[in-house]
CSV table of C-alpha atoms in Angstrom, one decimal:
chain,number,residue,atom,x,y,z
A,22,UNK,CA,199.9,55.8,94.8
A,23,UNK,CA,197.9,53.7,92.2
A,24,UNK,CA,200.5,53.7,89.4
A,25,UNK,CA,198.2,55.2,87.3
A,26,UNK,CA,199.2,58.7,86.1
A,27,UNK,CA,197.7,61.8,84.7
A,28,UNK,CA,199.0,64.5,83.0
A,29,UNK,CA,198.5,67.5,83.3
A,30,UNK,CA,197.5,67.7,86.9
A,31,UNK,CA,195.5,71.2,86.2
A,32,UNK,CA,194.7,72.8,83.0
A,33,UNK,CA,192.6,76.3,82.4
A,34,UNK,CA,191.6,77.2,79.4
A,35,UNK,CA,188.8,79.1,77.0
A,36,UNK,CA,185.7,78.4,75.9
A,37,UNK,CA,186.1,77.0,72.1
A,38,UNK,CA,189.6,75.5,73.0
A,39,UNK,CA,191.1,72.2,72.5
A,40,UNK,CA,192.8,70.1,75.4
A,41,UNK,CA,194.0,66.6,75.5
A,42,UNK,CA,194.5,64.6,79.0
A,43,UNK,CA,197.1,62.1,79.1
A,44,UNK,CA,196.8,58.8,81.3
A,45,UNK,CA,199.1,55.8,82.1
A,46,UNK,CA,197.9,53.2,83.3
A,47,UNK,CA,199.8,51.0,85.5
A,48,UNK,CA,202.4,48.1,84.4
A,49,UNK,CA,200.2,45.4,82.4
A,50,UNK,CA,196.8,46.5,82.7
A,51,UNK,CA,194.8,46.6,79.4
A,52,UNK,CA,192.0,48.6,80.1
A,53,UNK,CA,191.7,52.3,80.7
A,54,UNK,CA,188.5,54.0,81.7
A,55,UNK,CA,187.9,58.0,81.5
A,56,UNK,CA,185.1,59.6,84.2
A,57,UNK,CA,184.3,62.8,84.6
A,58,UNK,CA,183.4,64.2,88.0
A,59,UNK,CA,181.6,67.6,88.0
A,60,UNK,CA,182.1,69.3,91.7
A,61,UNK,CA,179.8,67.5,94.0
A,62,UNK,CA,178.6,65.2,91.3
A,63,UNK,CA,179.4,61.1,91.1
A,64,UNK,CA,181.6,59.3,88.7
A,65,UNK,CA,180.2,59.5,85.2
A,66,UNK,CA,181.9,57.2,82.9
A,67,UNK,CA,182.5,58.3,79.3
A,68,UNK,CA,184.2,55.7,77.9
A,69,UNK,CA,186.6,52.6,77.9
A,70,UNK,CA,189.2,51.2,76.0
A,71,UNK,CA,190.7,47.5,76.0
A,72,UNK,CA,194.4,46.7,74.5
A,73,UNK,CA,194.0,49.8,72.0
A,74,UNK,CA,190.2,49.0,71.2
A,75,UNK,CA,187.0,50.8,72.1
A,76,UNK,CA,185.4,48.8,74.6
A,77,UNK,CA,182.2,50.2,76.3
A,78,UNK,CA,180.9,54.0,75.7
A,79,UNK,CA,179.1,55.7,78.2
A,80,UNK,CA,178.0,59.5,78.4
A,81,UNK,CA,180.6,60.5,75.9
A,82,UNK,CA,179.8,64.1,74.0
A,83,UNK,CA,180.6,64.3,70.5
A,84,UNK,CA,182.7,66.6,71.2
A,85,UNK,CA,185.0,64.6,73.5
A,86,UNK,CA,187.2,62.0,71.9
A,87,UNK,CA,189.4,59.4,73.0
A,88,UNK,CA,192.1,56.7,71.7
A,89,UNK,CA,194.4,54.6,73.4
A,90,UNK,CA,197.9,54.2,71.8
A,91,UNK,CA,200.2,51.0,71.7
A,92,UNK,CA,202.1,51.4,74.2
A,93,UNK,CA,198.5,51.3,76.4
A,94,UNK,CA,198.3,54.9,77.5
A,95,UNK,CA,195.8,56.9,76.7
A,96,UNK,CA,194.4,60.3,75.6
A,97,UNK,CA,191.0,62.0,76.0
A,98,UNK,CA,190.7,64.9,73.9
A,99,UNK,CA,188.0,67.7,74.7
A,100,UNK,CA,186.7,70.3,72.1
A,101,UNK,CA,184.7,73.5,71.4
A,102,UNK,CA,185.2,73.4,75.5
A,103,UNK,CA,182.2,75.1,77.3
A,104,UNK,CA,182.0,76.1,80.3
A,105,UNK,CA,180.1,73.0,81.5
A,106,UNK,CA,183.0,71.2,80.8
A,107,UNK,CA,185.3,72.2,83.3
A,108,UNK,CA,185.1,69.2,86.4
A,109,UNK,CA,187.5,66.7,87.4
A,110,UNK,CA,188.4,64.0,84.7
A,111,UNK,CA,190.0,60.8,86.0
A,112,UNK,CA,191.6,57.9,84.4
A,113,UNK,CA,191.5,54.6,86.0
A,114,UNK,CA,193.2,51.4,84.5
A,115,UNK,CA,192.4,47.8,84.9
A,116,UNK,CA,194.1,44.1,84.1
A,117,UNK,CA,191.8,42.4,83.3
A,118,UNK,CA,188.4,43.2,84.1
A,119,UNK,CA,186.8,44.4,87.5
A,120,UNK,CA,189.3,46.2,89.8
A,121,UNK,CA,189.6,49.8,88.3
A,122,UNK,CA,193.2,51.6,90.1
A,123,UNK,CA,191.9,55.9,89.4
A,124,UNK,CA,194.6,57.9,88.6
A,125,UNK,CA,195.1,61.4,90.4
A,126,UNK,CA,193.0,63.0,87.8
A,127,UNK,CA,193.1,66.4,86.0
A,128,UNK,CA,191.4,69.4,87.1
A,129,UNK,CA,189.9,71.3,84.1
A,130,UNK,CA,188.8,74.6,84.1
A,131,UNK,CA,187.5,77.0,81.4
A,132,UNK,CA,187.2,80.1,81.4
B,205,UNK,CA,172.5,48.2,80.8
B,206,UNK,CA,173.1,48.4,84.4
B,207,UNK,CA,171.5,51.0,86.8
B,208,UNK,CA,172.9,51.2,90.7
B,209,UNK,CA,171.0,52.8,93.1
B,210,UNK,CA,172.9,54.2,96.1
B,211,UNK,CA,171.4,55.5,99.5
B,212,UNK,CA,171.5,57.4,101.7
B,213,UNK,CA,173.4,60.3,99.9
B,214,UNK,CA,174.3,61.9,103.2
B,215,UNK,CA,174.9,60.0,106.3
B,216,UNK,CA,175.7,61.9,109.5
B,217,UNK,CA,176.7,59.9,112.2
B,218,UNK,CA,178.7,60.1,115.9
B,219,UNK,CA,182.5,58.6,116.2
B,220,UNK,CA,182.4,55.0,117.0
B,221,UNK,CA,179.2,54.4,115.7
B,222,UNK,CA,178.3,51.8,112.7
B,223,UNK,CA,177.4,53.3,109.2
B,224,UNK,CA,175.6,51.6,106.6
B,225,UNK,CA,175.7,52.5,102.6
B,226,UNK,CA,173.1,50.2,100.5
B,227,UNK,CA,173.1,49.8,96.9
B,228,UNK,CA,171.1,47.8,94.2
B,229,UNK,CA,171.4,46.7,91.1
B,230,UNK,CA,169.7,45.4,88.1
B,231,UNK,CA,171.4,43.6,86.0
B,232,UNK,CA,171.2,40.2,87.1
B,233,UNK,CA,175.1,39.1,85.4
B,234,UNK,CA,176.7,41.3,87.5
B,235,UNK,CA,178.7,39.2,89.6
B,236,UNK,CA,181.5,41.9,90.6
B,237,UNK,CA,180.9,45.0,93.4
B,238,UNK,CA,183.8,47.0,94.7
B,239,UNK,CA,183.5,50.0,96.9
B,240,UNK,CA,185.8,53.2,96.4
B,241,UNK,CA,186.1,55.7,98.9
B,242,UNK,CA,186.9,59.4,97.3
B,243,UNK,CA,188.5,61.8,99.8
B,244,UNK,CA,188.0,65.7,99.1
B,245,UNK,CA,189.9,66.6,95.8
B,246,UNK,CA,191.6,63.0,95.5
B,247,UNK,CA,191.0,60.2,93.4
B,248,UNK,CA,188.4,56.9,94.4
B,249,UNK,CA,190.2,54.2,96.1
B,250,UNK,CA,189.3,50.9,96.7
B,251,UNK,CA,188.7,49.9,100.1
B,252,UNK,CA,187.0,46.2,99.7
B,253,UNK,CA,185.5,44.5,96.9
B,254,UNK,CA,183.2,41.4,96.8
B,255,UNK,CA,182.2,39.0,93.7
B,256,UNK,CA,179.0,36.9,93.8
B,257,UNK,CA,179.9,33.5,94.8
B,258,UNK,CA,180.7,35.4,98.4
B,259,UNK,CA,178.0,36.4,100.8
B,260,UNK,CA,180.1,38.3,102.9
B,261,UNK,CA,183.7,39.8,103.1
B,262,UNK,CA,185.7,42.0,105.9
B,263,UNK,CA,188.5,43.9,106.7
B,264,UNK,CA,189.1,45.0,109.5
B,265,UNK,CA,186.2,47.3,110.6
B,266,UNK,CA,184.7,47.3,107.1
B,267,UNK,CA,182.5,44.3,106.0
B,268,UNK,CA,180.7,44.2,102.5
B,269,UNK,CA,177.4,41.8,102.2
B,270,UNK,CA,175.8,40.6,99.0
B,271,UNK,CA,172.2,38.9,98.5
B,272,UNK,CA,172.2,38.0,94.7
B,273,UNK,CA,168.5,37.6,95.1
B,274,UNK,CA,167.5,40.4,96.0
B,275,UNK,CA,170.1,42.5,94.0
B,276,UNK,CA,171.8,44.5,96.8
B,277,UNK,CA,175.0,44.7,98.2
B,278,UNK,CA,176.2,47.0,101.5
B,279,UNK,CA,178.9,48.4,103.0
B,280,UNK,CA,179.1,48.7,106.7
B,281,UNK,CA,181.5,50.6,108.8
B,282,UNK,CA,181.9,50.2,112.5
B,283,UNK,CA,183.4,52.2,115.2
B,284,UNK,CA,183.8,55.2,113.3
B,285,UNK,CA,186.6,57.7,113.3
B,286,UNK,CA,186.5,60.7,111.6
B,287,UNK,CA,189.3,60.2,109.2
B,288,UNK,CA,186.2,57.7,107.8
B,289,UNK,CA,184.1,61.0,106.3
B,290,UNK,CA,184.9,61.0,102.4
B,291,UNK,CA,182.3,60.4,99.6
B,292,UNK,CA,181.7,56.1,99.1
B,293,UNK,CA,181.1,54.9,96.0
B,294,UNK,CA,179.6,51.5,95.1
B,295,UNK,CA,180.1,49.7,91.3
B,296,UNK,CA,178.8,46.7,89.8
B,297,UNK,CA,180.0,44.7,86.9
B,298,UNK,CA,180.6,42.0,84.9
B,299,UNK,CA,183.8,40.1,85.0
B,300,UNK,CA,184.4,39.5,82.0
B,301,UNK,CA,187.2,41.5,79.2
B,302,UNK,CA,184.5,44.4,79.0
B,303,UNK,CA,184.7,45.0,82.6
B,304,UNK,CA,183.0,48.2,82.4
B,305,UNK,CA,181.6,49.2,85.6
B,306,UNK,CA,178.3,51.2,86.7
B,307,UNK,CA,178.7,53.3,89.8
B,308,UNK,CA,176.4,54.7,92.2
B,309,UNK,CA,175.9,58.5,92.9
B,310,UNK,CA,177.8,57.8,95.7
B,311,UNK,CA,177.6,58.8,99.8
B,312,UNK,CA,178.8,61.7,101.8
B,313,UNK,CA,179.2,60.0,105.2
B,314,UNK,CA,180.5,62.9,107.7
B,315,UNK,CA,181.9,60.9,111.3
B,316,UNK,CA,181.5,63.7,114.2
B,317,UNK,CA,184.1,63.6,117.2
């Protein structure tokens, strides 16, 4: 267990919809990074926040969103869903800077 | 920004042999490379991690080596089991409060018994 947690763990939904992922990160990290893993596709990072700041973007559609709230935890928030969009979508956390702790991700599939 | 190149993307090899993942990179300020192992359907874990003012770092039966020159970093496995097959990941960074890291497409190494 990395300390980081997702909710939920799955989610299935239409195309169009609107989902939101939760993340924690773990006790006094800073940073929170979202990927998204397509099946038997790598990491691609989409974007990373840093005590409640946008950090670093990466391959973020418009239509995906993201904030990260006071208390450090995090939401990404995923619209007009297509069905391209369903994969695995992982939050990892961070203290500082380099080591990232992934949480158990969320598996999203539409329909 | 950072590219990392990864090979091979499949590595087949017998139980108690060595395995060897390679990646590059090409920012020349990265000075941060972890490696994350991602079993089937779990999340990527860290299994060693080196920063640039080491050549060389192990644990156990995995070492990581690092040539700053040439911009490429390994990961080497020996003695194989087959609890070892999962998809690697390498990353590279910059340690610094934007710690955002660039990973590599990742390897499938499969361990036969």
């Amino acid at each position: 267990d990395s300390g980081v947690t997702q909710t939920p763990k799955h989610l299935i939904t239409a195309t169009g919809q609107r989902v939101t992922l939760r993340c924690s990160p773990r006790s006094g990290d800073l940073s929170v990074y979202w990927y998204q893993q397509s099946l038997d596709q790598g990491l691609q990072f989409l974007i990373q926040y840093y005590n409640g700041e946008e950090r670093a973007k990466g391959n973020i559609l418009e239509r995906f969103s993201a904030q990260q709230f006071p208390d450090l935890h995090s939401e990404l928030n995923l619209s007009s869903l297509e069905l391209g969009d369903s994969a695995l979508y992982f939050c990892a956390s961070s203290r500082n800077t380099d080591t990232q702790y992934f949480g158990p991700g969320t598996r999203l599939t539409v329909l | 920004g950072e590219n990392v190149e990864q090979h091979p993307s499949t590595l087949s090899v017998q139980e108690g042999d060595s395995a060897v993942i390679k990646c590059t990179y090409s920012d020349s300020a990265s000075n941060y490379f972890p490696w994350y192992k991602q079993e089937l359907g779990k999340r990527p874990q860290l299994i060693i991690d080196i920063r640039s003012n080491v050549g060389e770092k192990k644990d156990q039966r995995i070492a990581v080596t690092l040539n700053k020159t040439a911009k490429h970093f390994s990961l080497h496995i020996t003695e194989t089991q087959p609890e070892d097959s999962a998809v690697y990941f390498c990353a590279a960074s910059i340690s610094t409060n934007a710690g955002k890291s660039t990973f590599g497409d990742g390897t499938t190494l499969t361990v036969k018994p």
